[in-house]
GROMACS .gro file of C-alpha atoms in nm:
model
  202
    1UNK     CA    1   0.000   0.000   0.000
    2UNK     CA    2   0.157   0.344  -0.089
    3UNK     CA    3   0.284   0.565   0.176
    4UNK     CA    4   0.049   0.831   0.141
    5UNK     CA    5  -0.261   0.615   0.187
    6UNK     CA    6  -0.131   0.525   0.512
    7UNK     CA    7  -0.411   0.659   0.720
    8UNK     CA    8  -0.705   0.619   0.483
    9UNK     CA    9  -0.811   0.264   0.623
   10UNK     CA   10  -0.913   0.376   0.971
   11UNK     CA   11  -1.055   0.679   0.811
   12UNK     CA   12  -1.277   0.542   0.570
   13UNK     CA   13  -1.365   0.287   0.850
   14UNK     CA   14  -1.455   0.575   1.059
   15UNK     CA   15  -1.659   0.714   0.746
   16UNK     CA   16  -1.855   0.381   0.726
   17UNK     CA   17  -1.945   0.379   1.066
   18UNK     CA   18  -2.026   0.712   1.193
   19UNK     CA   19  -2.370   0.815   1.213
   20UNK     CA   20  -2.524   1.140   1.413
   21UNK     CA   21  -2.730   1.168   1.749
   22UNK     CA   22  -3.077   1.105   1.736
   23UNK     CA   23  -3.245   1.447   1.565
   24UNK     CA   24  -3.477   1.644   1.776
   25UNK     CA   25  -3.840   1.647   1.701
   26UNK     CA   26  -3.935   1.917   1.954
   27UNK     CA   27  -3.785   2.090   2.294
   28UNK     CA   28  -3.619   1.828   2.532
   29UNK     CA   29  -3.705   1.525   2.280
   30UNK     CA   30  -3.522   1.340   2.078
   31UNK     CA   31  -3.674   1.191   1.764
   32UNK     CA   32  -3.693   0.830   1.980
   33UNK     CA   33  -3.892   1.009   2.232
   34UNK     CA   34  -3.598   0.986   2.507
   35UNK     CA   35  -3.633   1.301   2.748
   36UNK     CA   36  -3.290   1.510   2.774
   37UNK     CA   37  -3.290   1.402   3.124
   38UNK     CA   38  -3.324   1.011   3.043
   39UNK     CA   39  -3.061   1.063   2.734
   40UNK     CA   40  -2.807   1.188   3.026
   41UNK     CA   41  -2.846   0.819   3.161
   42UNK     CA   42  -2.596   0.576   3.100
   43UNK     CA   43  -2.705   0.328   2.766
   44UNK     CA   44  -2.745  -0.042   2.851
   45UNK     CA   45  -2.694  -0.132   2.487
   46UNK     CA   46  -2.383   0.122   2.445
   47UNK     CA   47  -2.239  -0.034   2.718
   48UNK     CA   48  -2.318  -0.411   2.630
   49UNK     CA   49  -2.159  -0.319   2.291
   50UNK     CA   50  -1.863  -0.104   2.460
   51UNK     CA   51  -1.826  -0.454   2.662
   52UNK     CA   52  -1.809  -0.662   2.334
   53UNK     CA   53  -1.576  -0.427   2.167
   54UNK     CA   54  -1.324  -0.440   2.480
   55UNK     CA   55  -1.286  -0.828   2.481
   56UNK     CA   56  -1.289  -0.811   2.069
   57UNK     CA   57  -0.992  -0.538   2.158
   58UNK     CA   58  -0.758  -0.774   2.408
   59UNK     CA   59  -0.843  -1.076   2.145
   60UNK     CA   60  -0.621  -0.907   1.904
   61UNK     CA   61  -0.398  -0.748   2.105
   62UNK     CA   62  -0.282  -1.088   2.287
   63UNK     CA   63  -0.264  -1.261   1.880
   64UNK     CA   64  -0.061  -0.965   1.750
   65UNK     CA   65   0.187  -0.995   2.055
   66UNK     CA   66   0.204  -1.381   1.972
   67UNK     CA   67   0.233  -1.314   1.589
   68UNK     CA   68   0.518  -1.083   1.692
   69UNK     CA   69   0.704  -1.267   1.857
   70UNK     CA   70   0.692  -1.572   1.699
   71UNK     CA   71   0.789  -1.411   1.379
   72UNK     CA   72   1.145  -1.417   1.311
   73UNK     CA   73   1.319  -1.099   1.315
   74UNK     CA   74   1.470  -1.170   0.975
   75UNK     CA   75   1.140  -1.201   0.828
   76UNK     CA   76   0.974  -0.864   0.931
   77UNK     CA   77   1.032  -0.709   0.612
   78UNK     CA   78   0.879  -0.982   0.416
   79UNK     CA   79   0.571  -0.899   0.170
   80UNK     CA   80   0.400  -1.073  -0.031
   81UNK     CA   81   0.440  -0.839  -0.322
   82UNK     CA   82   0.561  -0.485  -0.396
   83UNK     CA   83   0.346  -0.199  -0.288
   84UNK     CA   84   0.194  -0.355   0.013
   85UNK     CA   85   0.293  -0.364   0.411
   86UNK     CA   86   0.572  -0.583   0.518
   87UNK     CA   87   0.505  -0.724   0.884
   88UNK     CA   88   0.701  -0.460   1.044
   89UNK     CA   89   0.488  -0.239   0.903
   90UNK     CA   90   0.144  -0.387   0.973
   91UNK     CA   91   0.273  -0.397   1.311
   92UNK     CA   92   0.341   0.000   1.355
   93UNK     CA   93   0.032   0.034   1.141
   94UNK     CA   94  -0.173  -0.075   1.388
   95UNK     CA   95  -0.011   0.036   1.675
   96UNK     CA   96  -0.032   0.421   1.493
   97UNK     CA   97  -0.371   0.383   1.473
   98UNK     CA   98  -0.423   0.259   1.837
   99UNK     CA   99  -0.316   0.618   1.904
  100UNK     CA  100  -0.651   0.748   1.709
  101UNK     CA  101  -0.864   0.770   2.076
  102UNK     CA  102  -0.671   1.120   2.130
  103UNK     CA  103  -0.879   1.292   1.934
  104UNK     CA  104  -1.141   1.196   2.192
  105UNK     CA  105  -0.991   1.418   2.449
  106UNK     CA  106  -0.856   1.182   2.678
  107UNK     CA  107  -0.560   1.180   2.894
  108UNK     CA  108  -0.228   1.050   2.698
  109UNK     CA  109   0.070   0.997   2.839
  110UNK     CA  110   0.365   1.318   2.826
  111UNK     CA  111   0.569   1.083   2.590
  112UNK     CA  112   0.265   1.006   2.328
  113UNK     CA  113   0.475   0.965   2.005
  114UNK     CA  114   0.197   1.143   1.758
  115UNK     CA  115   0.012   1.452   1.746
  116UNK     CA  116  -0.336   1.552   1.571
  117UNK     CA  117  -0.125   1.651   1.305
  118UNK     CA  118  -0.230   1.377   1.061
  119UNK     CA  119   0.147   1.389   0.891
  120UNK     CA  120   0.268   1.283   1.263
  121UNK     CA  121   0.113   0.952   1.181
  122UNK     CA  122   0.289   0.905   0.837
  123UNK     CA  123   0.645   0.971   1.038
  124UNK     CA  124   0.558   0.732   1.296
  125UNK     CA  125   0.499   0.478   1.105
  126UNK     CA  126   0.777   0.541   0.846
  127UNK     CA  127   1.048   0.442   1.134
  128UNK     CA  128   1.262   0.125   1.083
  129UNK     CA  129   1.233  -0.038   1.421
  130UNK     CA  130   1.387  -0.362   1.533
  131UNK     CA  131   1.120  -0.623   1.648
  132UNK     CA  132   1.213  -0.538   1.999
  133UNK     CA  133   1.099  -0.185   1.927
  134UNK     CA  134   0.811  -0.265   1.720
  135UNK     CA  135   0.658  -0.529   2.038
  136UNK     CA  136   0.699  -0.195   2.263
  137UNK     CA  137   0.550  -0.010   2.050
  138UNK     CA  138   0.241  -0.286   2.024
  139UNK     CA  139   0.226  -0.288   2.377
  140UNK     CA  140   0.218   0.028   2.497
  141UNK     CA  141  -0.039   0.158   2.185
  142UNK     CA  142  -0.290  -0.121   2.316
  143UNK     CA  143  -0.232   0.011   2.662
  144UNK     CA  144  -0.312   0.332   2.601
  145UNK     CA  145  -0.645   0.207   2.350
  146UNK     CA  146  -0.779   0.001   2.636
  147UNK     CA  147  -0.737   0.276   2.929
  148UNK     CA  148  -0.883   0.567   2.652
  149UNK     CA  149  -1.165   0.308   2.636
  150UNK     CA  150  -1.228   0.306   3.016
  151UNK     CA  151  -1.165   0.738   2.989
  152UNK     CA  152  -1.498   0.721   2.763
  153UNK     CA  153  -1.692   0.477   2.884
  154UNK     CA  154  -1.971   0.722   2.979
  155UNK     CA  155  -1.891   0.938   2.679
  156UNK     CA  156  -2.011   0.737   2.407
  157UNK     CA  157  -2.267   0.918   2.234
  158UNK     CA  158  -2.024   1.226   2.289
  159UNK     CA  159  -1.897   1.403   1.951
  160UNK     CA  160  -1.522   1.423   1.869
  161UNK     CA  161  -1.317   1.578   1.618
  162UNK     CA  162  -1.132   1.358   1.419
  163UNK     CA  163  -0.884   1.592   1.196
  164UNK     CA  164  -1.180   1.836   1.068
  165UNK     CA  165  -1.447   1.536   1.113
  166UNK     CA  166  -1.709   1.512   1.385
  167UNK     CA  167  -1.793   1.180   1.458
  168UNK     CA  168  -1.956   0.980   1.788
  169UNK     CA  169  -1.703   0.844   2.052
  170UNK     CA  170  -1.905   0.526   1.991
  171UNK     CA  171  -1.861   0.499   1.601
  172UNK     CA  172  -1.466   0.532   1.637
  173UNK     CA  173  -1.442   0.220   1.880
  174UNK     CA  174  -1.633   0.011   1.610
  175UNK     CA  175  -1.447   0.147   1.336
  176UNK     CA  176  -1.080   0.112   1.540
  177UNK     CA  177  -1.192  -0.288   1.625
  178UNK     CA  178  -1.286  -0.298   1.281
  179UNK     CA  179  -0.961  -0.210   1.162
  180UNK     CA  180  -0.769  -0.375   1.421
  181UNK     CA  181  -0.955  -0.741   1.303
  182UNK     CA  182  -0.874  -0.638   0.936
  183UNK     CA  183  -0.490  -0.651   1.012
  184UNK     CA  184  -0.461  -0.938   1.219
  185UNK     CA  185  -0.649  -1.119   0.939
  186UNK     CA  186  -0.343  -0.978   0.719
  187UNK     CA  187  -0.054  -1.111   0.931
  188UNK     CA  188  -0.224  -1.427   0.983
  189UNK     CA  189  -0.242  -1.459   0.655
  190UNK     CA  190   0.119  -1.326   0.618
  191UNK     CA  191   0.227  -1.598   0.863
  192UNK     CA  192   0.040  -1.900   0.714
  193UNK     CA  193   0.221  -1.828   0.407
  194UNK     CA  194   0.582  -1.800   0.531
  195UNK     CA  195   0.489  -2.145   0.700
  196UNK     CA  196   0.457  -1.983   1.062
  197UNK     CA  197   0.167  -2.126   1.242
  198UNK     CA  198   0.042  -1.910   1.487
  199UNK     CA  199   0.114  -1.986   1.854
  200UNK     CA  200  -0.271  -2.047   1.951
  201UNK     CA  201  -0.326  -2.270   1.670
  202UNK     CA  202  -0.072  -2.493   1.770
   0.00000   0.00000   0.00000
């Protein structure tokens, strides 16, 4: 995949799954008849889904740290054809876009390594890291994903700027698992092919 179309999976994911709040139909309505008051209340179903979408969240993050590792380091730059990711750079792919939930106003760490400039992104994931690097890198991205989820928990039918995008905290975490899914398909895939089996298949 070409460099400058780094970004445009999790955006068009985004695209696909955002969707606005409920319109109003009259003063302290909303166009399913939920009172301002009640629409303060925390959502069963948001939360049931916000559930789901945490334990679809530590499913890949546990696979990618055992495709990681049990990739040899000598075969990180392996693709399967020119123009596409290599497994180092699926790897920092995802863990770049693990890094989306800022936008959501949450509370990153002093050392974050990207800003809401959108060209951060590209830099990120244009360094060569060893596999050492590129597991720390895994790990701490997913830590910071699963605490942001916990930060908006409550916040989920909250609006948030995503470069000059609004879009529902809710719609990002089903378009970041979305994403997430996509990839580890991609280095299973990548894996099966080099003859790697993956550790939980074993």
């Amino acid at each position: 995949m070409a460099r400058h179309s780094r970004l445009t999976t999790l955006s068009t994911l985004i695209v696909l799954a955002a969707c606005s709040s409920p319109p109003e139909t009259g003063e302290g309505t909303t166009q399913s008849g939920v009172s301002d008051s009640e629409a303060t209340l925390p959502d069963p179903q948001g939360q049931a889904m916000l559930a789901l979408l945490e334990s679809r969240i530590e499913i890949a993050q546990d696979k990618f740290f055992q495709l990681a590792e049990a990739i040899p380091e000598d075969r990180y730059d392996w693709r399967p054809m020119d123009g596409v990711r290599s497994f180092r750079e699926v790897f920092i792919h995802v863990a770049a876009d693990n890094w989306a939930p800022m936008w959501a106003d949450v509370q990153t760490p002093e050392d974050i390594p990207v800003t809401r400039d959108m060209d951060s992104f590209g830099a990120y994931q244009d360094q060569q890291l060893s596999k050492e690097e590129t597991l720390a890198e895994l790990h701490r991205s997913f830590e910071f994903l699963l605490e942001s989820l916990d930060q908006t928990r409550d916040r989920l039918d909250e609006s948030m700027m995503f470069g000059d995008q609004e879009w529902r905290i809710d719609r990002m975490w089903v378009a970041l698992v979305t994403h997430m899914h996509e990839h580890l398909g991609q280095t299973i895939a990548y894996a099966r092919t080099n003859e790697i089996v993956p550790p939980w298949s074993r």
